[in-house]
mmCIF file of C-alpha atoms in Angstrom:
data_model
loop_
_atom_site.group_PDB
_atom_site.id
_atom_site.type_symbol
_atom_site.label_atom_id
_atom_site.label_comp_id
_atom_site.label_asym_id
_atom_site.label_seq_id
_atom_site.Cartn_x
_atom_site.Cartn_y
_atom_site.Cartn_z
ATOM 1 C CA MET I 1 -58.181 -10.707 -45.655
ATOM 2 C CA THR I 2 -59.799 -13.959 -44.155
ATOM 3 C CA THR I 3 -58.158 -16.731 -42.572
ATOM 4 C CA PRO I 4 -59.597 -20.193 -43.031
ATOM 5 C CA GLU I 5 -60.383 -22.378 -39.957
ATOM 6 C CA LYS I 6 -57.801 -24.379 -38.436
ATOM 7 C CA LYS I 7 -57.723 -28.011 -39.146
ATOM 8 C CA ASP I 8 -55.989 -30.828 -37.184
ATOM 9 C CA ASP I 9 -54.023 -28.159 -35.440
ATOM 10 C CA ALA I 10 -52.454 -27.135 -38.874
ATOM 11 C CA PRO I 11 -51.263 -23.645 -39.009
ATOM 12 C CA ALA I 12 -53.643 -21.277 -40.461
ATOM 13 C CA ILE I 13 -52.716 -19.750 -43.617
ATOM 14 C CA PRO I 14 -54.245 -16.514 -45.322
ATOM 15 C CA VAL I 15 -56.412 -17.354 -48.137
ATOM 16 C CA GLN I 16 -54.799 -15.226 -50.542
ATOM 17 C CA ASP I 17 -51.451 -16.702 -49.825
ATOM 18 C CA SER I 18 -52.604 -20.591 -50.191
ATOM 19 C CA GLN I 19 -53.269 -22.997 -52.833
ATOM 20 C CA LEU I 20 -57.231 -22.474 -51.990
ATOM 21 C CA ALA I 21 -57.006 -18.657 -53.284
ATOM 22 C CA HIS I 22 -59.460 -17.858 -55.917
ATOM 23 C CA ASP I 23 -57.199 -15.800 -57.999
ATOM 24 C CA ASP I 24 -54.835 -15.998 -60.869
ATOM 25 C CA PRO I 25 -51.700 -17.931 -59.919
ATOM 26 C CA ARG I 26 -49.723 -16.309 -62.423
ATOM 27 C CA THR I 27 -49.935 -13.240 -60.634
ATOM 28 C CA ARG I 28 -50.160 -14.237 -57.100
ATOM 29 C CA HIS I 29 -46.612 -13.914 -56.071
ATOM 30 C CA PRO I 30 -44.435 -11.109 -56.773
ATOM 31 C CA LYS I 31 -41.664 -10.803 -59.445
ATOM 32 C CA LEU I 32 -38.107 -11.606 -58.314
ATOM 33 C CA HIS I 33 -34.976 -10.030 -59.241
ATOM 34 C CA ILE I 34 -32.492 -12.583 -57.965
ATOM 35 C CA THR I 35 -28.899 -11.413 -58.045
ATOM 36 C CA LYS I 36 -26.240 -14.342 -59.190
ATOM 37 C CA GLN I 37 -25.101 -16.092 -56.169
ATOM 38 C CA ARG I 38 -22.589 -19.193 -55.996
ATOM 39 C CA GLN I 39 -22.244 -21.782 -53.165
ATOM 40 C CA PRO I 40 -19.579 -24.791 -53.085
ATOM 41 C CA GLU I 41 -21.593 -27.836 -53.884
ATOM 42 C CA PRO I 42 -23.777 -29.201 -52.830
ATOM 43 C CA GLY I 43 -25.175 -25.785 -51.356
ATOM 44 C CA LEU I 44 -27.740 -24.729 -49.043
ATOM 45 C CA ASP I 45 -31.363 -23.240 -49.544
ATOM 46 C CA VAL I 46 -31.048 -21.402 -46.335
ATOM 47 C CA LYS I 47 -28.021 -19.517 -47.579
ATOM 48 C CA THR I 48 -29.572 -18.189 -50.949
ATOM 49 C CA ASP I 49 -31.265 -14.831 -51.384
ATOM 50 C CA PRO I 50 -34.217 -14.898 -51.153
ATOM 51 C CA VAL I 51 -34.720 -18.382 -49.878
ATOM 52 C CA PRO I 52 -36.611 -20.650 -51.937
ATOM 53 C CA ASP I 53 -40.241 -21.133 -51.234
ATOM 54 C CA ILE I 54 -41.000 -24.838 -50.105
ATOM 55 C CA GLY I 55 -44.450 -24.178 -48.974
ATOM 56 C CA LEU I 56 -43.741 -23.156 -45.297
ATOM 57 C CA ASP I 57 -46.043 -20.299 -45.555
ATOM 58 C CA SER I 58 -48.317 -21.265 -48.442
ATOM 59 C CA TYR I 59 -49.314 -24.875 -48.234
ATOM 60 C CA ARG I 60 -52.186 -26.065 -46.511
ATOM 61 C CA GLY I 61 -53.008 -29.624 -46.307
ATOM 62 C CA MET I 62 -56.598 -31.385 -46.253
ATOM 63 C CA GLY I 63 -55.753 -34.881 -44.812
ATOM 64 C CA ARG I 64 -55.435 -36.794 -48.144
ATOM 65 C CA LEU I 65 -52.569 -38.853 -46.981
ATOM 66 C CA THR I 66 -53.564 -39.429 -43.360
ATOM 67 C CA GLY I 67 -51.906 -42.579 -41.981
ATOM 68 C CA ARG I 68 -49.612 -42.602 -44.922
ATOM 69 C CA LYS I 69 -45.683 -43.198 -44.347
ATOM 70 C CA ALA I 70 -43.422 -41.590 -46.864
ATOM 71 C CA LEU I 71 -39.551 -41.748 -47.617
ATOM 72 C CA ILE I 72 -38.303 -38.677 -49.641
ATOM 73 C CA THR I 73 -34.672 -38.783 -50.949
ATOM 74 C CA GLY I 74 -33.242 -35.178 -51.279
ATOM 75 C CA GLY I 75 -35.923 -33.937 -48.916
ATOM 76 C CA ASP I 76 -34.015 -31.195 -47.328
ATOM 77 C CA SER I 77 -34.521 -28.625 -49.849
ATOM 78 C CA GLY I 78 -36.134 -27.740 -53.485
ATOM 79 C CA ILE I 79 -38.555 -29.973 -54.713
ATOM 80 C CA GLY I 80 -37.824 -32.835 -52.158
ATOM 81 C CA ALA I 81 -38.409 -30.233 -49.162
ATOM 82 C CA ALA I 82 -41.881 -28.875 -50.821
ATOM 83 C CA VAL I 83 -43.001 -32.533 -51.106
ATOM 84 C CA ALA I 84 -42.139 -33.434 -47.530
ATOM 85 C CA ILE I 85 -43.956 -30.516 -45.996
ATOM 86 C CA ALA I 86 -47.133 -30.945 -48.287
ATOM 87 C CA TYR I 87 -47.212 -34.734 -47.413
ATOM 88 C CA ALA I 88 -47.000 -33.910 -43.842
ATOM 89 C CA ARG I 89 -49.550 -31.360 -43.957
ATOM 90 C CA GLU I 90 -51.730 -33.887 -45.771
ATOM 91 C CA GLY I 91 -51.215 -36.301 -42.886
ATOM 92 C CA ALA I 92 -48.508 -38.521 -43.764
ATOM 93 C CA ASP I 93 -45.595 -39.400 -41.469
ATOM 94 C CA VAL I 94 -42.297 -38.414 -43.182
ATOM 95 C CA ALA I 95 -38.681 -39.679 -43.558
ATOM 96 C CA ILE I 96 -36.188 -37.498 -45.396
ATOM 97 C CA ALA I 97 -32.765 -38.562 -46.982
ATOM 98 C CA TYR I 98 -30.233 -35.919 -47.431
ATOM 99 C CA LEU I 99 -26.391 -35.381 -47.561
ATOM 100 C CA PRO I 100 -24.942 -34.720 -43.835
ATOM 101 C CA GLN I 101 -23.546 -31.330 -45.107
ATOM 102 C CA GLU I 102 -27.261 -30.323 -45.835
ATOM 103 C CA GLN I 103 -28.545 -30.514 -42.215
ATOM 104 C CA PRO I 104 -29.154 -26.803 -41.840
ATOM 105 C CA ASP I 105 -31.791 -27.080 -44.531
ATOM 106 C CA ALA I 106 -32.827 -30.439 -43.263
ATOM 107 C CA ASP I 107 -33.683 -29.117 -39.886
ATOM 108 C CA ARG I 108 -36.299 -26.400 -41.194
ATOM 109 C CA VAL I 109 -38.059 -29.542 -43.005
ATOM 110 C CA LEU I 110 -38.055 -31.876 -40.093
ATOM 111 C CA ALA I 111 -39.212 -28.966 -37.930
ATOM 112 C CA ALA I 112 -42.365 -28.394 -40.338
ATOM 113 C CA ILE I 113 -43.123 -31.896 -40.338
ATOM 114 C CA GLU I 114 -43.225 -32.142 -36.726
ATOM 115 C CA ALA I 115 -45.271 -28.735 -36.587
ATOM 116 C CA ALA I 116 -47.831 -30.586 -38.916
ATOM 117 C CA GLY I 117 -48.052 -32.911 -35.873
ATOM 118 C CA ARG I 118 -46.538 -35.582 -37.935
ATOM 119 C CA THR I 119 -43.598 -38.197 -37.338
ATOM 120 C CA ALA I 120 -40.380 -36.676 -38.652
ATOM 121 C CA VAL I 121 -37.355 -39.083 -39.465
ATOM 122 C CA ALA I 122 -33.849 -37.860 -40.311
ATOM 123 C CA LEU I 123 -31.753 -40.173 -42.211
ATOM 124 C CA PRO I 124 -28.778 -38.386 -43.238
ATOM 125 C CA GLY I 125 -25.988 -40.052 -45.710
ATOM 126 C CA ASP I 126 -24.831 -40.257 -49.270
ATOM 127 C CA LEU I 127 -26.462 -42.303 -51.943
ATOM 128 C CA MET I 128 -23.117 -42.816 -53.250
ATOM 129 C CA ASP I 129 -22.374 -45.059 -50.150
ATOM 130 C CA ALA I 130 -23.434 -48.429 -51.180
ATOM 131 C CA ASP I 131 -24.066 -49.495 -47.661
ATOM 132 C CA TYR I 132 -26.205 -46.537 -46.927
ATOM 133 C CA ARG I 133 -28.152 -47.023 -49.897
ATOM 134 C CA ALA I 134 -29.000 -50.525 -49.311
ATOM 135 C CA ALA I 135 -30.271 -49.815 -45.798
ATOM 136 C CA LEU I 136 -31.922 -46.752 -46.337
ATOM 137 C CA VAL I 137 -35.544 -48.088 -47.270
ATOM 138 C CA ASP I 138 -35.500 -50.610 -44.460
ATOM 139 C CA GLU I 139 -34.281 -48.170 -41.966
ATOM 140 C CA ALA I 140 -37.108 -45.665 -42.910
ATOM 141 C CA ALA I 141 -39.779 -48.462 -42.855
ATOM 142 C CA LYS I 142 -38.598 -49.374 -39.365
ATOM 143 C CA ARG I 143 -38.603 -46.017 -37.858
ATOM 144 C CA LEU I 144 -42.026 -44.793 -39.492
ATOM 145 C CA GLY I 145 -43.815 -48.171 -38.959
ATOM 146 C CA GLY I 146 -44.035 -48.906 -42.430
ATOM 147 C CA LEU I 147 -43.809 -47.638 -45.997
ATOM 148 C CA ASP I 148 -46.516 -46.369 -48.567
ATOM 149 C CA ILE I 149 -44.881 -43.974 -50.417
ATOM 150 C CA LEU I 150 -41.202 -43.557 -51.910
ATOM 151 C CA VAL I 151 -40.280 -40.561 -53.738
ATOM 152 C CA ASN I 152 -36.846 -40.733 -55.643
ATOM 153 C CA ASN I 153 -35.986 -37.062 -55.914
ATOM 154 C CA ALA I 154 -32.403 -36.811 -54.994
ATOM 155 C CA GLY I 155 -30.412 -35.786 -57.857
ATOM 156 C CA LYS I 156 -26.806 -34.594 -58.734
ATOM 157 C CA GLN I 157 -26.309 -32.017 -61.388
ATOM 158 C CA PHE I 158 -22.848 -30.484 -62.647
ATOM 159 C CA ILE I 159 -22.467 -27.928 -65.200
ATOM 160 C CA SER I 160 -20.152 -28.823 -68.034
ATOM 161 C CA ASP I 161 -19.157 -25.705 -70.372
ATOM 162 C CA ASP I 162 -18.003 -28.203 -73.062
ATOM 163 C CA LEU I 163 -18.181 -32.020 -73.818
ATOM 164 C CA THR I 164 -14.410 -32.393 -73.174
ATOM 165 C CA ASP I 165 -14.839 -31.080 -69.622
ATOM 166 C CA LEU I 166 -17.414 -33.842 -69.119
ATOM 167 C CA THR I 167 -15.226 -36.818 -67.415
ATOM 168 C CA ASP I 168 -16.234 -40.279 -67.097
ATOM 169 C CA GLU I 169 -16.015 -40.065 -63.133
ATOM 170 C CA GLN I 170 -18.973 -37.160 -63.492
ATOM 171 C CA VAL I 171 -21.093 -39.164 -65.503
ATOM 172 C CA HIS I 172 -20.584 -42.164 -63.215
ATOM 173 C CA GLU I 173 -21.491 -40.364 -60.146
ATOM 174 C CA THR I 174 -24.649 -38.440 -61.840
ATOM 175 C CA PHE I 175 -25.843 -41.978 -62.962
ATOM 176 C CA GLN I 176 -25.150 -43.452 -59.639
ATOM 177 C CA ILE I 177 -27.404 -40.947 -57.847
ATOM 178 C CA ASN I 178 -29.877 -40.158 -60.370
ATOM 179 C CA ILE I 179 -30.504 -43.617 -61.706
ATOM 180 C CA MET I 180 -28.970 -46.574 -59.783
ATOM 181 C CA SER I 181 -30.175 -45.210 -56.422
ATOM 182 C CA MET I 182 -33.927 -45.124 -58.067
ATOM 183 C CA PHE I 183 -33.643 -48.862 -59.031
ATOM 184 C CA THR I 184 -32.186 -49.980 -55.528
ATOM 185 C CA LEU I 185 -34.572 -47.793 -53.504
ATOM 186 C CA SER I 186 -37.582 -48.878 -55.561
ATOM 187 C CA ARG I 187 -36.407 -52.609 -55.532
ATOM 188 C CA ALA I 188 -35.988 -52.487 -51.782
ATOM 189 C CA ALA I 189 -39.432 -50.643 -51.164
ATOM 190 C CA LEU I 190 -41.438 -53.043 -52.857
ATOM 191 C CA LYS I 191 -41.382 -55.674 -49.894
ATOM 192 C CA HIS I 192 -42.922 -53.062 -47.742
ATOM 193 C CA MET I 193 -45.659 -51.773 -49.871
ATOM 194 C CA GLY I 194 -49.113 -53.176 -50.310
ATOM 195 C CA PRO I 195 -51.904 -52.303 -52.776
ATOM 196 C CA GLY I 196 -52.511 -48.433 -52.984
ATOM 197 C CA SER I 197 -48.731 -47.723 -52.362
ATOM 198 C CA THR I 198 -46.793 -45.540 -54.828
ATOM 199 C CA ILE I 199 -43.364 -44.801 -56.111
ATOM 200 C CA VAL I 200 -42.476 -41.306 -57.694
ATOM 201 C CA ASN I 201 -39.591 -40.424 -59.691
ATOM 202 C CA THR I 202 -38.806 -36.783 -60.235
ATOM 203 C CA THR I 203 -37.734 -35.954 -63.802
ATOM 204 C CA SER I 204 -37.341 -32.561 -65.457
ATOM 205 C CA VAL I 205 -37.752 -30.428 -68.660
ATOM 206 C CA GLN I 206 -34.167 -31.343 -69.126
ATOM 207 C CA ALA I 207 -35.460 -34.853 -70.459
ATOM 208 C CA TYR I 208 -37.212 -33.178 -73.385
ATOM 209 C CA ASN I 209 -35.175 -29.677 -73.971
ATOM 210 C CA PRO I 210 -31.493 -30.437 -72.570
ATOM 211 C CA ASN I 211 -29.161 -27.851 -71.811
ATOM 212 C CA PRO I 212 -25.811 -28.471 -73.616
ATOM 213 C CA ARG I 213 -24.212 -27.734 -70.460
ATOM 214 C CA LEU I 214 -25.931 -30.624 -68.696
ATOM 215 C CA LEU I 215 -25.658 -33.488 -70.708
ATOM 216 C CA ASP I 216 -25.200 -36.139 -68.124
ATOM 217 C CA TYR I 217 -27.685 -34.759 -66.025
ATOM 218 C CA ALA I 218 -30.307 -34.511 -68.856
ATOM 219 C CA ALA I 219 -29.678 -38.216 -69.902
ATOM 220 C CA THR I 220 -30.518 -39.426 -66.422
ATOM 221 C CA LYS I 221 -33.627 -37.138 -66.577
ATOM 222 C CA GLY I 222 -34.552 -38.913 -69.856
ATOM 223 C CA ALA I 223 -34.039 -42.068 -68.237
#
């Protein structure tokens, strides 16, 4: 096993475990047999078995985002956490927005950002809270010293076994988090962003092949 040379004090990752490996990515990782598990919503990555891979041991950056400032919603777990770690290892300073109940997940992401030698900004709060949502971008830009990247990744997903179980309140909440916050944050980010900046919105296969039990979520992903 060979190990690539460290760059900018980034942790050395074994080549066969990184995105630099010259192998078949379809067979790189072992097949998992995951038992059914349930947590009260919103749930924590760190309490799942196995804990999802967010790139802690597999992502090696190459400085492609050096000097950038990024805000990622839902940055404590899943796709948002993987993006936050990748951005930091590519050289960006990163702020993550997340629910206060998800602090244990956020802590390991914040630690990974700092371990990459970048600034990590924690912005816990609920995007259903209009005041939090309205102030989030400005607070991120203030604490990062600017803003070049916004990733609208936070999402709310409920399972409804039947359409009769899908309440107006649930539809409203799903659209507030998944759609309205996207517009609010994107609009607020524009005043901080110059040429070369970017806004990324996370969608899903649900937009194209919706699960009948996720109709409201699928509608937001299509939007």
